[in-house]
């Protein structure tokens, strides 16, 4: 593993443990050249996933980008980093186990919204406001009303 500080490939593992609901291995490493310490994560990747954007452009699935988007939606909310990592791992597993190598950005967004809906209603609405491109306050009101009606239908 290359040191992110000095670029040396002479690093060693000091500690390993399970992370992200046992879907990853967290390793604490130290660089033998500069003494810097850093953390790496290892995850199983079932297949390469390509995301097809709305404009037709194809990009590799970026777990970190999804994590950033969900983290922004949950800013200042009572959701810890581990819950976010579990959500992202669950979404990545759905995508990888779906059998397709290409998925639409719409599918990724819908999976993220469903995960957020179960964890934090405010984060859910925040994410939806960007994902669904809300233009004015009425868009928020309509979305919340629609969501409330769906929830009532689920309960009845």
PDB file of C-alpha atoms in Angstrom:
ATOM      1  CA  UNK A   1       0.000   0.000   0.000  1.00  0.00           C
ATOM      2  CA  UNK A   2       1.417   3.371  -1.013  1.00  0.00           C
ATOM      3  CA  UNK A   3       1.728   6.046   1.695  1.00  0.00           C
ATOM      4  CA  UNK A   4      -0.604   8.981   0.912  1.00  0.00           C
ATOM      5  CA  UNK A   5       1.896  11.376   2.519  1.00  0.00           C
ATOM      6  CA  UNK A   6       5.283  10.501   1.027  1.00  0.00           C
ATOM      7  CA  UNK A   7       4.415   7.971  -1.692  1.00  0.00           C
ATOM      8  CA  UNK A   8       6.583   5.184  -0.246  1.00  0.00           C
ATOM      9  CA  UNK A   9       5.349   1.650  -0.793  1.00  0.00           C
ATOM     10  CA  UNK A  10       6.993   0.475   2.425  1.00  0.00           C
ATOM     11  CA  UNK A  11       4.003   0.435   4.821  1.00  0.00           C
ATOM     12  CA  UNK A  12       2.863  -2.057   7.424  1.00  0.00           C
ATOM     13  CA  UNK A  13      -0.457  -2.978   9.019  1.00  0.00           C
ATOM     14  CA  UNK A  14      -0.666  -2.215  12.748  1.00  0.00           C
ATOM     15  CA  UNK A  15      -4.300  -3.160  13.396  1.00  0.00           C
ATOM     16  CA  UNK A  16      -7.196  -4.799  11.491  1.00  0.00           C
ATOM     17  CA  UNK A  17     -10.860  -5.058  12.408  1.00  0.00           C
ATOM     18  CA  UNK A  18     -14.260  -5.488  10.829  1.00  0.00           C
ATOM     19  CA  UNK A  19     -16.105  -2.377   9.769  1.00  0.00           C
ATOM     20  CA  UNK A  20     -19.362  -1.320   8.121  1.00  0.00           C
ATOM     21  CA  UNK A  21     -21.481  -4.107   9.502  1.00  0.00           C
ATOM     22  CA  UNK A  22     -18.851  -6.763   8.663  1.00  0.00           C
ATOM     23  CA  UNK A  23     -18.822  -5.813   4.970  1.00  0.00           C
ATOM     24  CA  UNK A  24     -15.348  -4.268   5.087  1.00  0.00           C
ATOM     25  CA  UNK A  25     -12.004  -4.590   6.854  1.00  0.00           C
ATOM     26  CA  UNK A  26     -10.515  -1.472   8.442  1.00  0.00           C
ATOM     27  CA  UNK A  27      -6.715  -1.454   8.602  1.00  0.00           C
ATOM     28  CA  UNK A  28      -4.522   1.005  10.510  1.00  0.00           C
ATOM     29  CA  UNK A  29      -1.232   1.356   8.687  1.00  0.00           C
ATOM     30  CA  UNK A  30       2.085   3.076   9.329  1.00  0.00           C
ATOM     31  CA  UNK A  31       4.613   4.207   6.746  1.00  0.00           C
ATOM     32  CA  UNK A  32       8.097   2.884   7.496  1.00  0.00           C
ATOM     33  CA  UNK A  33       9.682   5.766   5.545  1.00  0.00           C
ATOM     34  CA  UNK A  34       7.995   8.852   7.073  1.00  0.00           C
ATOM     35  CA  UNK A  35       6.197   7.396  10.116  1.00  0.00           C
ATOM     36  CA  UNK A  36       2.770   8.680   9.044  1.00  0.00           C
ATOM     37  CA  UNK A  37      -0.308   6.706  10.122  1.00  0.00           C
ATOM     38  CA  UNK A  38      -3.380   6.228   7.950  1.00  0.00           C
ATOM     39  CA  UNK A  39      -6.451   4.022   7.619  1.00  0.00           C
ATOM     40  CA  UNK A  40      -7.531   1.899   4.657  1.00  0.00           C
ATOM     41  CA  UNK A  41     -10.703  -0.064   4.020  1.00  0.00           C
ATOM     42  CA  UNK A  42     -11.043  -3.278   2.028  1.00  0.00           C
ATOM     43  CA  UNK A  43     -14.422  -4.291   0.586  1.00  0.00           C
ATOM     44  CA  UNK A  44     -15.610  -7.142  -1.564  1.00  0.00           C
ATOM     45  CA  UNK A  45     -16.630  -5.918  -4.995  1.00  0.00           C
ATOM     46  CA  UNK A  46     -18.872  -8.365  -6.799  1.00  0.00           C
ATOM     47  CA  UNK A  47     -18.736  -6.580 -10.148  1.00  0.00           C
ATOM     48  CA  UNK A  48     -17.876  -3.254 -11.726  1.00  0.00           C
ATOM     49  CA  UNK A  49     -20.976  -1.078 -11.871  1.00  0.00           C
ATOM     50  CA  UNK A  50     -21.399   1.671 -14.446  1.00  0.00           C
ATOM     51  CA  UNK A  51     -23.914   4.427 -13.778  1.00  0.00           C
ATOM     52  CA  UNK A  52     -25.776   5.809 -16.781  1.00  0.00           C
ATOM     53  CA  UNK A  53     -26.465   9.494 -16.156  1.00  0.00           C
ATOM     54  CA  UNK A  54     -29.588  11.325 -17.338  1.00  0.00           C
ATOM     55  CA  UNK A  55     -27.625  12.810 -20.252  1.00  0.00           C
ATOM     56  CA  UNK A  56     -26.514   9.314 -21.344  1.00  0.00           C
ATOM     57  CA  UNK A  57     -22.947   9.665 -20.070  1.00  0.00           C
ATOM     58  CA  UNK A  58     -21.528   6.545 -18.410  1.00  0.00           C
ATOM     59  CA  UNK A  59     -19.360   6.775 -15.281  1.00  0.00           C
ATOM     60  CA  UNK A  60     -18.095   4.166 -12.808  1.00  0.00           C
ATOM     61  CA  UNK A  61     -20.172   3.856  -9.631  1.00  0.00           C
ATOM     62  CA  UNK A  62     -18.487   6.065  -7.038  1.00  0.00           C
ATOM     63  CA  UNK A  63     -19.174   4.946  -3.497  1.00  0.00           C
ATOM     64  CA  UNK A  64     -17.477   8.047  -2.080  1.00  0.00           C
ATOM     65  CA  UNK A  65     -19.699  10.367  -4.111  1.00  0.00           C
ATOM     66  CA  UNK A  66     -22.807   8.618  -2.827  1.00  0.00           C
ATOM     67  CA  UNK A  67     -21.460   8.857   0.732  1.00  0.00           C
ATOM     68  CA  UNK A  68     -20.852  12.604   0.305  1.00  0.00           C
ATOM     69  CA  UNK A  69     -24.369  13.176  -1.061  1.00  0.00           C
ATOM     70  CA  UNK A  70     -25.999  11.298   1.813  1.00  0.00           C
ATOM     71  CA  UNK A  71     -23.726  13.010   4.358  1.00  0.00           C
ATOM     72  CA  UNK A  72     -24.752  16.437   3.026  1.00  0.00           C
ATOM     73  CA  UNK A  73     -28.434  15.494   3.279  1.00  0.00           C
ATOM     74  CA  UNK A  74     -27.870  14.415   6.886  1.00  0.00           C
ATOM     75  CA  UNK A  75     -25.735  17.397   7.960  1.00  0.00           C
ATOM     76  CA  UNK A  76     -26.583  18.414  11.539  1.00  0.00           C
ATOM     77  CA  UNK A  77     -28.958  15.466  11.884  1.00  0.00           C
ATOM     78  CA  UNK A  78     -28.708  12.791  14.635  1.00  0.00           C
ATOM     79  CA  UNK A  79     -27.244  10.143  12.309  1.00  0.00           C
ATOM     80  CA  UNK A  80     -23.723   8.886  12.893  1.00  0.00           C
ATOM     81  CA  UNK A  81     -21.080   8.031  10.314  1.00  0.00           C
ATOM     82  CA  UNK A  82     -21.521   4.292  10.872  1.00  0.00           C
ATOM     83  CA  UNK A  83     -25.211   4.482   9.893  1.00  0.00           C
ATOM     84  CA  UNK A  84     -24.255   6.359   6.720  1.00  0.00           C
ATOM     85  CA  UNK A  85     -21.614   3.724   5.891  1.00  0.00           C
ATOM     86  CA  UNK A  86     -24.206   0.974   6.423  1.00  0.00           C
ATOM     87  CA  UNK A  87     -26.676   2.744   4.115  1.00  0.00           C
ATOM     88  CA  UNK A  88     -24.056   3.140   1.383  1.00  0.00           C
ATOM     89  CA  UNK A  89     -22.944  -0.493   1.785  1.00  0.00           C
ATOM     90  CA  UNK A  90     -26.556  -1.644   1.464  1.00  0.00           C
ATOM     91  CA  UNK A  91     -27.073   0.428  -1.688  1.00  0.00           C
ATOM     92  CA  UNK A  92     -23.806  -0.858  -3.190  1.00  0.00           C
ATOM     93  CA  UNK A  93     -24.821  -4.468  -2.412  1.00  0.00           C
ATOM     94  CA  UNK A  94     -28.198  -3.938  -4.121  1.00  0.00           C
ATOM     95  CA  UNK A  95     -26.476  -2.540  -7.181  1.00  0.00           C
ATOM     96  CA  UNK A  96     -23.812  -5.263  -7.323  1.00  0.00           C
ATOM     97  CA  UNK A  97     -26.208  -8.139  -6.707  1.00  0.00           C
ATOM     98  CA  UNK A  98     -28.792  -6.863  -9.187  1.00  0.00           C
ATOM     99  CA  UNK A  99     -27.183  -8.772 -12.024  1.00  0.00           C
ATOM    100  CA  UNK A 100     -26.676  -5.732 -14.256  1.00  0.00           C
ATOM    101  CA  UNK A 101     -23.341  -4.063 -14.935  1.00  0.00           C
ATOM    102  CA  UNK A 102     -25.076  -0.801 -15.869  1.00  0.00           C
ATOM    103  CA  UNK A 103     -27.621   0.988 -13.694  1.00  0.00           C
ATOM    104  CA  UNK A 104     -29.341   4.311 -14.185  1.00  0.00           C
ATOM    105  CA  UNK A 105     -28.538   7.248 -11.950  1.00  0.00           C
ATOM    106  CA  UNK A 106     -32.287   7.223 -11.247  1.00  0.00           C
ATOM    107  CA  UNK A 107     -31.986   3.755  -9.653  1.00  0.00           C
ATOM    108  CA  UNK A 108     -29.099   4.910  -7.455  1.00  0.00           C
ATOM    109  CA  UNK A 109     -31.093   7.963  -6.379  1.00  0.00           C
ATOM    110  CA  UNK A 110     -34.193   5.907  -5.597  1.00  0.00           C
ATOM    111  CA  UNK A 111     -32.167   3.430  -3.498  1.00  0.00           C
ATOM    112  CA  UNK A 112     -30.602   6.360  -1.612  1.00  0.00           C
ATOM    113  CA  UNK A 113     -33.978   7.975  -1.003  1.00  0.00           C
ATOM    114  CA  UNK A 114     -35.445   4.724   0.305  1.00  0.00           C
ATOM    115  CA  UNK A 115     -32.504   4.251   2.682  1.00  0.00           C
ATOM    116  CA  UNK A 116     -32.777   7.850   3.910  1.00  0.00           C
ATOM    117  CA  UNK A 117     -36.543   7.561   4.334  1.00  0.00           C
ATOM    118  CA  UNK A 118     -36.005   4.715   6.800  1.00  0.00           C
ATOM    119  CA  UNK A 119     -33.276   6.528   8.760  1.00  0.00           C
ATOM    120  CA  UNK A 120     -34.162  10.243   8.885  1.00  0.00           C
ATOM    121  CA  UNK A 121     -37.213  12.011   7.392  1.00  0.00           C
ATOM    122  CA  UNK A 122     -35.492  15.411   7.198  1.00  0.00           C
ATOM    123  CA  UNK A 123     -32.467  13.952   5.407  1.00  0.00           C
ATOM    124  CA  UNK A 124     -34.884  12.182   3.080  1.00  0.00           C
ATOM    125  CA  UNK A 125     -36.582  15.451   2.107  1.00  0.00           C
ATOM    126  CA  UNK A 126     -33.237  17.266   1.773  1.00  0.00           C
ATOM    127  CA  UNK A 127     -31.884  14.578  -0.557  1.00  0.00           C
ATOM    128  CA  UNK A 128     -35.120  14.563  -2.559  1.00  0.00           C
ATOM    129  CA  UNK A 129     -34.961  18.343  -2.977  1.00  0.00           C
ATOM    130  CA  UNK A 130     -31.673  18.041  -4.863  1.00  0.00           C
ATOM    131  CA  UNK A 131     -32.372  14.717  -6.559  1.00  0.00           C
ATOM    132  CA  UNK A 132     -35.799  15.796  -7.815  1.00  0.00           C
ATOM    133  CA  UNK A 133     -34.597  19.358  -8.511  1.00  0.00           C
ATOM    134  CA  UNK A 134     -37.107  21.286  -6.383  1.00  0.00           C
ATOM    135  CA  UNK A 135     -37.508  24.850  -7.721  1.00  0.00           C
ATOM    136  CA  UNK A 136     -39.642  26.559  -5.065  1.00  0.00           C
ATOM    137  CA  UNK A 137     -41.201  25.960  -1.640  1.00  0.00           C
ATOM    138  CA  UNK A 138     -44.341  24.482  -3.207  1.00  0.00           C
ATOM    139  CA  UNK A 139     -42.235  21.580  -4.496  1.00  0.00           C
ATOM    140  CA  UNK A 140     -41.301  20.754  -0.885  1.00  0.00           C
ATOM    141  CA  UNK A 141     -44.918  20.961   0.245  1.00  0.00           C
ATOM    142  CA  UNK A 142     -46.154  18.736  -2.584  1.00  0.00           C
ATOM    143  CA  UNK A 143     -43.425  16.170  -1.950  1.00  0.00           C
ATOM    144  CA  UNK A 144     -44.096  16.049   1.793  1.00  0.00           C
ATOM    145  CA  UNK A 145     -47.853  15.771   1.204  1.00  0.00           C
ATOM    146  CA  UNK A 146     -47.353  12.979  -1.336  1.00  0.00           C
ATOM    147  CA  UNK A 147     -45.003  11.151   1.044  1.00  0.00           C
ATOM    148  CA  UNK A 148     -47.473  11.498   3.919  1.00  0.00           C
ATOM    149  CA  UNK A 149     -50.285  10.051   1.778  1.00  0.00           C
ATOM    150  CA  UNK A 150     -48.058   7.104   0.771  1.00  0.00           C
ATOM    151  CA  UNK A 151     -47.211   6.476   4.430  1.00  0.00           C
ATOM    152  CA  UNK A 152     -50.893   6.481   5.365  1.00  0.00           C
ATOM    153  CA  UNK A 153     -51.589   4.004   2.560  1.00  0.00           C
ATOM    154  CA  UNK A 154     -48.826   1.703   3.898  1.00  0.00           C
ATOM    155  CA  UNK A 155     -50.303   1.798   7.405  1.00  0.00           C
ATOM    156  CA  UNK A 156     -53.871   1.034   6.318  1.00  0.00           C
TER     157      UNK A 156
END
